[in-house]
C-alpha atoms as one frame of an Amber mdcrd trajectory, in Angstrom:
protein
  46.893 -59.095 -94.763  47.558 -57.000 -97.860  46.176 -58.289-101.187  48.479
 -60.395-103.380  50.002 -58.399-106.196  51.951 -59.137-109.384  53.576 -62.585
-109.311  53.784 -62.917-105.532  51.810 -66.028-104.634  49.245 -65.634-107.433
  47.164 -68.677-108.471  48.235 -70.520-111.627  45.768 -70.779-114.490  45.041
 -74.450-115.104  41.768 -73.835-116.947  39.400 -74.621-114.045  39.608 -72.387
-110.963  37.682 -72.134-107.707  37.623 -68.585-106.324  37.124 -68.357-102.534
  34.365 -66.268-101.014  35.163 -62.565-100.369  37.934 -62.531-102.964  38.114
 -61.015-106.426  40.625 -62.316-108.974  41.592 -59.893-111.720  42.286 -61.696
-115.018  44.276 -60.320-117.960  44.145 -61.796-121.441  47.304 -61.271-123.418
  48.345 -58.459-121.086  45.022 -56.612-121.186  42.318 -56.567-118.552  39.755
 -59.226-119.350  37.389 -59.728-116.406  37.073 -60.244-112.644  36.341 -63.760
-111.452  33.456 -64.141-109.040  33.553 -66.579-106.071  32.878 -70.153-107.123
  33.653 -72.159-110.278  35.347 -70.293-113.166  36.864 -71.371-116.503  39.867
 -69.737-118.150  41.971 -70.357-121.250  45.451 -71.509-120.286  48.415 -69.484
-121.575  46.157 -66.675-122.834  44.509 -65.779-119.529  46.597 -64.809-116.534
  45.561 -63.990-112.962  47.213 -60.646-112.408  45.803 -59.503-109.014  43.962
 -61.099-106.099  41.954 -58.562-104.099  40.465 -59.358-100.696  36.988 -57.887
-100.203  37.167 -58.216 -96.423  37.667 -55.269 -94.113  41.365 -54.455 -93.794
  42.921 -53.076 -90.595  46.074 -50.986 -90.976  48.131 -49.484 -88.168  49.107
 -45.909 -88.928  52.665 -45.368 -87.606  53.303 -42.776 -84.935  53.907 -39.322
 -86.335  54.564 -35.827 -85.038  52.121 -32.990 -85.581  52.004 -29.353 -84.466
  48.777 -27.933 -83.072  47.412 -24.444 -83.603  49.074 -23.223 -80.386  52.493
 -24.636 -81.455  52.528 -27.788 -79.314  54.218 -30.830 -80.859  52.285 -34.074
 -80.381  53.130 -37.685 -81.149  50.019 -39.438 -82.425  49.160 -42.777 -84.030
  45.964 -44.467 -85.127  44.184 -47.398 -86.756  42.689 -47.327 -90.239  39.824
 -49.580 -91.394  39.561 -50.065 -95.170  37.596 -52.142 -97.625  38.103 -52.706
-101.361  34.915 -51.603-103.106  36.088 -51.815-106.753  38.732 -54.483-107.497
  39.435 -52.977-110.930  40.302 -49.505-109.550  42.215 -51.035-106.645  44.345
 -52.988-109.116  44.963 -50.370-111.819  44.248 -47.039-110.086  47.284 -46.979
-107.820  50.327 -49.183-107.374  49.872 -49.825-103.638  46.484 -48.510-102.431
  47.004 -49.474 -98.781  50.303 -47.605 -98.603  48.770 -44.644-100.418  45.840
 -44.482 -98.006  48.180 -44.749 -95.010  50.275 -41.836 -96.247  47.127 -39.862
 -96.953  45.881 -40.542 -93.406  49.151 -39.253 -91.938  49.190 -36.057 -93.983
  45.493 -35.442 -93.299  46.077 -35.965 -89.587  48.827 -33.334 -89.558  46.631
 -30.925 -91.474  43.616 -31.399 -89.169  45.713 -31.106 -85.998  47.162 -27.834
 -87.258  43.640 -26.374 -87.174  43.001 -27.197 -83.508  44.494 -26.044 -80.228
  45.785 -28.559 -77.691  42.666 -28.419 -75.511  40.362 -28.947 -78.486  42.361
 -31.964 -79.685  41.328 -33.947 -76.606  37.736 -32.683 -76.655  37.072 -33.184
 -80.366  38.616 -36.562 -81.107  35.407 -37.870 -82.673  35.056 -34.913 -85.039
  38.774 -35.187 -85.828  38.355 -38.853 -86.783  35.319 -38.021 -88.932  37.188
 -35.248 -90.773  40.074 -37.606 -91.530  37.705 -40.276 -92.882  35.977 -37.724
 -95.153  39.311 -36.453 -96.493  40.556 -40.000 -97.196  37.334 -41.033 -98.969
  37.440 -37.985-101.230  40.933 -38.918-102.404  40.610 -42.720-102.426  37.432
 -42.914-104.490  39.441 -43.243-107.675  41.476 -46.025-106.042  38.448 -48.245
-105.450  38.995 -48.230-101.683  36.679 -46.820 -99.031  37.777 -45.828 -95.545
  35.179 -47.077 -93.088  36.565 -45.385 -89.979  39.709 -44.015 -88.422  40.491
 -44.224 -84.711  43.194 -42.357 -82.823  44.982 -44.764 -80.476  47.398 -42.662
 -78.443  48.289 -39.001 -78.138  51.651 -38.343 -76.491  52.201 -34.883 -75.035
  55.666 -33.458 -74.173  56.504 -33.828 -70.444  56.555 -30.091 -69.707  53.248
 -29.547 -71.424  51.826 -32.511 -69.528  52.949 -30.996 -66.210  51.388 -27.634
 -67.075  48.164 -29.388 -68.060  48.153 -31.222 -64.727  48.661 -27.925 -62.888
  45.838 -26.402 -64.896  43.539 -29.296 -63.997  44.388 -28.966 -60.293  43.772
 -25.206 -60.414  40.443 -25.810 -62.117  39.462 -28.309 -59.437  40.387 -25.868
 -56.652  38.366 -23.192 -58.416  35.352 -25.499 -58.627  35.713 -26.404 -54.954
  35.839 -22.713 -53.990  32.832 -21.914 -56.150  30.865 -24.831 -54.717  31.767
 -23.805 -51.171  30.701 -20.205 -51.793  27.469 -21.388 -53.386  26.826 -23.591
 -50.357  27.434 -20.661 -47.996  25.106 -18.491 -50.048  22.395 -21.148 -50.091
  22.777 -21.598 -46.340  22.445 -17.837 -45.736  19.408 -17.693 -48.008  17.805
 -20.600 -46.175  18.458 -18.982 -42.786  17.021 -15.668 -43.987  13.990 -17.431
 -45.430  13.504 -19.266 -42.142  13.692 -16.042 -40.134  11.291 -14.356 -42.525
   8.804 -17.196 -42.254   9.165 -17.192 -38.453   8.450 -13.450 -38.301   5.469
 -13.836 -40.596   4.086 -16.679 -38.500   4.722 -14.732 -35.264   2.944 -11.633
 -36.611   0.055 -13.750 -37.844  -0.160 -15.428 -34.440  -0.106 -12.036 -32.662
  -2.761 -10.729 -35.042  -4.941 -13.763 -34.402  -4.409 -13.342 -30.661  -5.450
  -9.677 -30.761  -8.482 -10.549 -32.865  -9.473 -13.272 -30.444  -8.890 -10.956
 -27.442 -10.966  -8.182 -29.015 -13.698 -10.654 -29.862 -13.643 -11.931 -26.268
 -13.841  -8.398 -24.802 -16.679  -7.543 -27.159 -18.536 -10.678 -26.159 -17.934
  -9.877 -22.477 -19.274  -6.334 -22.909 -22.326  -7.685 -24.684 -22.917 -10.183
 -21.875 -22.528  -7.431 -19.221 -24.811  -5.107 -21.149 -27.424  -7.824 -21.496
 -27.156  -8.659 -17.786 -27.447  -4.984 -16.863 -30.429  -4.566 -19.153 -32.095
  -7.598 -17.608 -31.356  -6.206 -14.121 -32.886  -2.872 -15.051 -35.926  -4.604
 -16.449 -36.294  -6.635 -13.234 -35.816  -3.490 -11.135 -38.399  -1.625 -13.145
 -40.808  -4.503 -12.792 -40.211  -4.566  -9.028 -40.755  -0.817  -8.724 -44.003
  -1.076 -10.611 -45.394  -3.416  -7.976 -47.168  -2.249  -4.743 -44.827  -0.606
  -2.188 -42.038  -0.753  -4.754 -41.079   2.869  -4.234 -40.771   2.404  -0.466
 -38.514  -0.562  -0.938 -36.369   1.416  -3.355 -36.123   4.296  -0.925 -35.057
   1.940   1.843 -32.324   0.469  -0.381 -31.035   3.901  -1.351 -31.031   4.983
   2.323 -28.941   1.975   3.303 -26.372   2.696   0.560 -26.327   6.361   1.630
 -25.614   5.453   5.251 -22.811   3.049   4.242 -21.213   5.625   1.999 -21.512
   8.326   4.625 -19.704   6.166   7.176 -16.641   5.925   4.853 -16.213   9.628
   4.207 -13.633  10.253   6.916 -11.455   7.224   6.088  -9.794   8.468   2.852
  -9.263  12.198   3.558  -9.355  14.752   6.403 -11.276  17.244   4.287 -15.022
  16.577   4.144 -17.808  18.170   2.213 -21.176  17.483   3.799 -24.571  18.394
   2.527 -26.754  20.699   4.630 -29.458  18.166   5.085 -27.260  15.340   6.241
 -29.926  13.755   8.365 -32.531  13.684   5.626
C-alpha cells in the first residue's frame, strides 16, 4: 500500500501518540517541518503540531504497467515488470517529490524503453539480468534525492509480435537441425577415426607378431645348426679316437669300401651315361 499523504487518513494529534513499528510520522509545527516521530511513545503539542505525512518503511512492491518498446533491430515489444522500493529517508520522500512511487514508476518505464533501444531482440532474452541491473542503477541515480531506493526490478513478461514469434520459432528449428547435422557428421568422423585407429593398431600388432615369429624361427634355426655342429664335432672326435686305436685304419678302409660298393651299384639307375674310373676294381 502507498504511504498516507496530506489529510487522507492521517492520525489526529491528541498530545500522546503511539507510532507503530516500521512507520515514520512526519510532524509539522505551524506549517513548518518539525521532526519525525520514531516508533513507540511520542508527545506532541495539540493545535500547534500536525502530522503531515505517514511513511511506511517496509519494502513496497509496485507493478509496472505493460508498455511498448522498440529494440535496436526495430522490433516492437510489449513488456511489463515489478518494482521493489523502500523509503530510506522519510523527509526526502515527503518533501522531495509529490508522489515518489508514481515518479519512480514513470522513471522505470522510460528507463526500460531506453535500455531496450540499446539491445537487439536476441540479446533482450539473453541479457535480462543485466537489463534489470541497468534499470535499477538508473532509478537509484535519479531517486536518491527523493529518499527512495530501488532494491530490484524484475521483468515479468515479454510479448513478441506473432510474425516475429513465428520467425523465431523457425530460426530455433533451423538451429536444431543444424546441430543435429553437425553432431551426426562428428559422429561419422569419430567412427571413421576409430576404425582407422583400429586398423592401424591391428597392422602394428600383426607386424610385431610376424617380426617376433621370424626372430623366434631364426633363433630356432641357429640353435638347430649349433646342435648339429656340436653333434658332428662329437662324431668326428669319436671317429678320430676310434681311428687312433689298433686296427682303426683297417676298419675305416672296410667302411669306405662298403660305401663305395653301394654307391657303385646305383650308378646306372639315374642315367644311361656313366663315367667309371680306370681302377674300378681297386
